[in-house]
C-alpha cells in the first residue's frame, strides 16, 4: 500500500506538546503560564502553555538534562524521535480509516488559509490544530468526534483555493474516501463515526 506523505507543517516546538482536555484544575493555567528555571543550568525557559484550542491546552515540554547525556544516548534519543515521526502515519491510519485522507485535505486548506475569508481561516486553523493534537478527528480522551464548523460553500471554497494553489485533491489523495462530499460528511455529520471506539452495530445493537 502506498501512502502519500506531506511534510510536517507544525513548528518543531509544537511537536513536543501535551494535550490536556477538559477543565484544568484550579491554578493549572497559572502553573503553565509561569516562566520557570531550567534544572540543569538555571537558564530561564519559555512558557509551558502555548495556546488553547477549545478545551484543549497545548503545552510545550522541555528535555531537561539532554545536554548532560552521553553522545551515544543523544544519538539514541534522536533516532527514537525520528522513529516516532515515521510511525505517526501508521498510528493515524490504525486509529481511523479516513485519517490520512482527511489530514491531506486539512493540511491543503492550512497551506492556503491566508487566501480564505477570516471566518473560514479561523475555523481551518482551529480544526487543523485539534486534528494534529488529537491524532485525528476524534478526541484522544473522550474518543468523540470533533465537528468541522464549515458549511458546504465554505468547504468548497477551501477546496477551490487549495486546487488553484496546486494541491491535488483527487482520487489518489482522497482514497479510501469516494470524493470530497464524503470527506465533508465524515467531518460534519453528527450521526456518523461519532466515536473512534464505537463498536455498536447499526441501530445501537450490541455486537
CSV table of C-alpha atoms in Angstrom, one decimal:
chain,number,residue,atom,x,y,z
A,1,UNK,CA,0.0,0.0,0.0
A,2,UNK,CA,1.4,3.4,-0.9
A,3,UNK,CA,0.8,6.3,1.5
A,4,UNK,CA,1.5,9.8,0.2
A,5,UNK,CA,3.1,11.9,2.9
A,6,UNK,CA,3.1,15.6,3.2
A,7,UNK,CA,6.0,17.2,5.1
A,8,UNK,CA,5.0,18.1,8.7
A,9,UNK,CA,3.6,21.6,8.9
A,10,UNK,CA,3.8,22.4,12.6
A,11,UNK,CA,6.9,24.1,14.0
A,12,UNK,CA,9.1,21.8,16.0
A,13,UNK,CA,8.0,23.5,19.2
A,14,UNK,CA,4.6,22.1,18.7
A,15,UNK,CA,5.8,18.6,18.1
A,16,UNK,CA,6.7,18.4,21.8
A,17,UNK,CA,3.3,19.0,23.3
A,18,UNK,CA,0.8,17.6,25.7
A,19,UNK,CA,-2.9,17.8,25.1
A,20,UNK,CA,-4.9,18.4,28.3
A,21,UNK,CA,-8.6,18.1,27.6
A,22,UNK,CA,-11.5,19.2,29.8
A,23,UNK,CA,-11.3,21.7,32.6
A,24,UNK,CA,-7.9,22.3,34.1
A,25,UNK,CA,-7.5,22.0,37.9
A,26,UNK,CA,-7.6,25.3,39.8
A,27,UNK,CA,-4.3,27.1,39.3
A,28,UNK,CA,-3.2,24.9,36.5
A,29,UNK,CA,-3.2,27.7,33.9
A,30,UNK,CA,-1.1,29.8,36.2
A,31,UNK,CA,1.4,27.0,36.5
A,32,UNK,CA,1.6,26.6,32.8
A,33,UNK,CA,2.0,30.3,32.3
A,34,UNK,CA,4.9,30.7,34.6
A,35,UNK,CA,8.4,31.1,33.3
A,36,UNK,CA,10.4,28.5,35.2
A,37,UNK,CA,14.1,27.9,35.6
A,38,UNK,CA,16.0,25.1,33.9
A,39,UNK,CA,17.0,22.3,36.3
A,40,UNK,CA,20.5,21.8,34.8
A,41,UNK,CA,21.9,25.3,34.1
A,42,UNK,CA,19.5,27.7,35.7
A,43,UNK,CA,18.6,29.4,32.4
A,44,UNK,CA,15.1,30.8,32.1
A,45,UNK,CA,12.8,28.7,30.0
A,46,UNK,CA,9.8,29.8,28.0
A,47,UNK,CA,6.2,29.3,28.9
A,48,UNK,CA,4.7,25.9,29.1
A,49,UNK,CA,1.3,26.9,27.8
A,50,UNK,CA,1.5,27.7,24.1
A,51,UNK,CA,-2.2,28.2,23.4
A,52,UNK,CA,-5.7,26.8,24.0
A,53,UNK,CA,-7.9,25.4,21.3
A,54,UNK,CA,-11.4,24.9,22.6
A,55,UNK,CA,-11.0,22.8,25.7
A,56,UNK,CA,-7.5,21.5,24.7
A,57,UNK,CA,-4.4,23.1,26.1
A,58,UNK,CA,-1.2,22.8,24.0
A,59,UNK,CA,1.8,22.7,26.3
A,60,UNK,CA,5.5,22.7,25.4
A,61,UNK,CA,7.6,20.1,27.1
A,62,UNK,CA,11.3,20.5,27.8
A,63,UNK,CA,14.0,17.9,27.5
A,64,UNK,CA,15.8,18.7,30.8
A,65,UNK,CA,19.2,17.0,31.1
A,66,UNK,CA,19.6,16.3,27.4
A,67,UNK,CA,22.9,18.2,27.2
A,68,UNK,CA,24.2,16.0,30.0
A,69,UNK,CA,23.7,12.8,28.1
A,70,UNK,CA,26.5,10.9,26.5
A,71,UNK,CA,26.9,11.2,22.8
A,72,UNK,CA,25.6,7.6,22.4
A,73,UNK,CA,22.4,8.4,24.4
A,74,UNK,CA,21.9,11.6,22.4
A,75,UNK,CA,22.1,9.7,19.2
A,76,UNK,CA,19.6,7.1,20.6
A,77,UNK,CA,17.2,9.9,21.5
A,78,UNK,CA,17.5,11.4,18.1
A,79,UNK,CA,16.7,8.1,16.3
A,80,UNK,CA,13.8,7.4,18.6
A,81,UNK,CA,12.3,10.8,17.8
A,82,UNK,CA,12.7,10.0,14.0
A,83,UNK,CA,11.1,6.6,14.5
A,84,UNK,CA,8.1,8.3,16.3
A,85,UNK,CA,7.7,10.7,13.4
A,86,UNK,CA,7.9,7.9,10.9
A,87,UNK,CA,5.3,5.8,12.8
A,88,UNK,CA,2.9,8.7,13.1
A,89,UNK,CA,1.2,7.9,9.8
A,90,UNK,CA,0.8,4.3,10.8
A,91,UNK,CA,-0.8,5.3,14.1
A,92,UNK,CA,-3.2,7.8,12.3
A,93,UNK,CA,-4.2,5.1,9.8
A,94,UNK,CA,-4.9,2.5,12.5
A,95,UNK,CA,-6.8,5.0,14.7
A,96,UNK,CA,-9.4,5.8,12.0
A,97,UNK,CA,-9.6,4.6,8.4
A,98,UNK,CA,-10.0,8.1,6.9
A,99,UNK,CA,-7.5,10.0,9.0
A,100,UNK,CA,-4.7,10.1,6.4
A,101,UNK,CA,-7.1,11.3,3.6
A,102,UNK,CA,-8.6,13.9,6.0
A,103,UNK,CA,-5.2,15.1,7.1
A,104,UNK,CA,-4.2,15.6,3.4
A,105,UNK,CA,-7.4,17.7,2.8
A,106,UNK,CA,-7.0,19.8,6.0
A,107,UNK,CA,-3.3,20.5,5.5
A,108,UNK,CA,-4.0,21.6,2.0
A,109,UNK,CA,-6.5,24.0,3.5
A,110,UNK,CA,-3.9,25.1,6.1
A,111,UNK,CA,-1.4,26.0,3.3
A,112,UNK,CA,-3.9,28.3,1.6
A,113,UNK,CA,-5.6,29.7,4.7
A,114,UNK,CA,-4.5,33.2,4.1
A,115,UNK,CA,-6.4,33.2,0.8
A,116,UNK,CA,-9.6,32.4,2.7
A,117,UNK,CA,-12.0,34.8,4.4
A,118,UNK,CA,-11.3,35.5,8.1
A,119,UNK,CA,-14.1,33.3,9.5
A,120,UNK,CA,-13.2,30.3,7.3
A,121,UNK,CA,-9.5,30.7,8.0
A,122,UNK,CA,-10.1,30.8,11.8
A,123,UNK,CA,-12.1,27.6,11.6
A,124,UNK,CA,-9.5,25.9,9.4
A,125,UNK,CA,-6.8,26.8,11.9
A,126,UNK,CA,-8.9,25.6,14.8
A,127,UNK,CA,-9.8,22.3,13.3
A,128,UNK,CA,-6.3,21.6,12.0
A,129,UNK,CA,-4.8,22.1,15.4
A,130,UNK,CA,-7.3,19.8,17.0
A,131,UNK,CA,-6.5,17.2,14.4
A,132,UNK,CA,-2.8,17.4,15.0
A,133,UNK,CA,-3.0,17.4,18.8
A,134,UNK,CA,-5.6,14.6,19.0
A,135,UNK,CA,-4.1,12.5,16.1
A,136,UNK,CA,-7.3,12.6,14.0
A,137,UNK,CA,-10.8,13.9,14.1
A,138,UNK,CA,-11.6,12.1,17.4
A,139,UNK,CA,-10.8,13.4,20.8
A,140,UNK,CA,-7.9,11.5,22.3
A,141,UNK,CA,-9.6,11.2,25.7
A,142,UNK,CA,-13.4,11.1,25.1
A,143,UNK,CA,-12.9,9.4,21.6
A,144,UNK,CA,-15.8,11.6,20.4
A,145,UNK,CA,-15.6,13.2,17.0
A,146,UNK,CA,-14.7,16.9,16.7
A,147,UNK,CA,-17.1,18.5,14.2
A,148,UNK,CA,-15.8,20.8,11.5
A,149,UNK,CA,-17.6,24.1,11.6
A,150,UNK,CA,-17.7,24.9,7.9
A,151,UNK,CA,-20.8,24.8,5.7
A,152,UNK,CA,-20.5,23.2,2.3
A,153,UNK,CA,-20.0,26.5,0.5
A,154,UNK,CA,-17.1,27.4,2.7
A,155,UNK,CA,-15.6,23.9,2.4
A,156,UNK,CA,-15.9,24.1,-1.4
A,157,UNK,CA,-14.1,27.5,-1.5
A,158,UNK,CA,-11.3,25.9,0.6
A,159,UNK,CA,-11.1,23.1,-2.0
A,160,UNK,CA,-11.0,25.6,-4.8
A,161,UNK,CA,-8.3,27.7,-3.2
A,162,UNK,CA,-6.2,24.6,-2.5
A,163,UNK,CA,-6.6,23.2,-6.0
A,164,UNK,CA,-5.7,26.6,-7.5
A,165,UNK,CA,-2.5,26.6,-5.4
A,166,UNK,CA,-1.5,23.2,-6.9
A,167,UNK,CA,-2.6,20.9,-4.0
A,168,UNK,CA,-4.1,17.8,-5.5
A,169,UNK,CA,-7.4,16.6,-4.1
A,170,UNK,CA,-8.2,13.8,-6.5
A,171,UNK,CA,-9.0,10.1,-6.1
A,172,UNK,CA,-5.4,9.1,-5.1
A,173,UNK,CA,-5.2,11.7,-2.3
A,174,UNK,CA,-8.7,11.0,-1.0
A,175,UNK,CA,-8.6,7.2,-1.0
A,176,UNK,CA,-10.4,5.4,0.6
A,177,UNK,CA,-12.9,8.2,0.6
A,178,UNK,CA,-15.0,8.4,-2.5
A,179,UNK,CA,-14.9,12.1,-3.0
A,180,UNK,CA,-14.9,15.5,-1.2
A,181,UNK,CA,-18.6,15.3,-0.4
A,182,UNK,CA,-18.0,12.2,1.6
A,183,UNK,CA,-14.9,13.7,3.3
A,184,UNK,CA,-17.1,16.7,4.3
A,185,UNK,CA,-19.8,14.5,5.6
A,186,UNK,CA,-17.3,12.5,7.7
A,187,UNK,CA,-16.1,15.6,9.5
A,188,UNK,CA,-19.5,17.4,9.9
A,189,UNK,CA,-22.2,14.7,10.3
A,190,UNK,CA,-23.1,14.3,14.0
A,191,UNK,CA,-24.5,10.8,13.5
A,192,UNK,CA,-21.7,9.0,11.7
A,193,UNK,CA,-18.3,7.9,13.2
A,194,UNK,CA,-19.3,9.5,16.4
A,195,UNK,CA,-16.6,7.7,18.4
A,196,UNK,CA,-13.4,6.1,17.3
A,197,UNK,CA,-14.2,3.3,19.8
A,198,UNK,CA,-17.8,2.8,18.8
A,199,UNK,CA,-18.4,-0.9,18.4
A,200,UNK,CA,-22.2,-0.9,18.2
A,201,UNK,CA,-23.9,-2.3,15.1
A,202,UNK,CA,-26.4,-0.2,13.2
A,203,UNK,CA,-29.3,0.8,15.4
A,204,UNK,CA,-27.2,0.6,18.5
A,205,UNK,CA,-27.4,-3.1,19.0
A,206,UNK,CA,-24.7,-4.9,21.0
A,207,UNK,CA,-22.5,-6.7,18.5
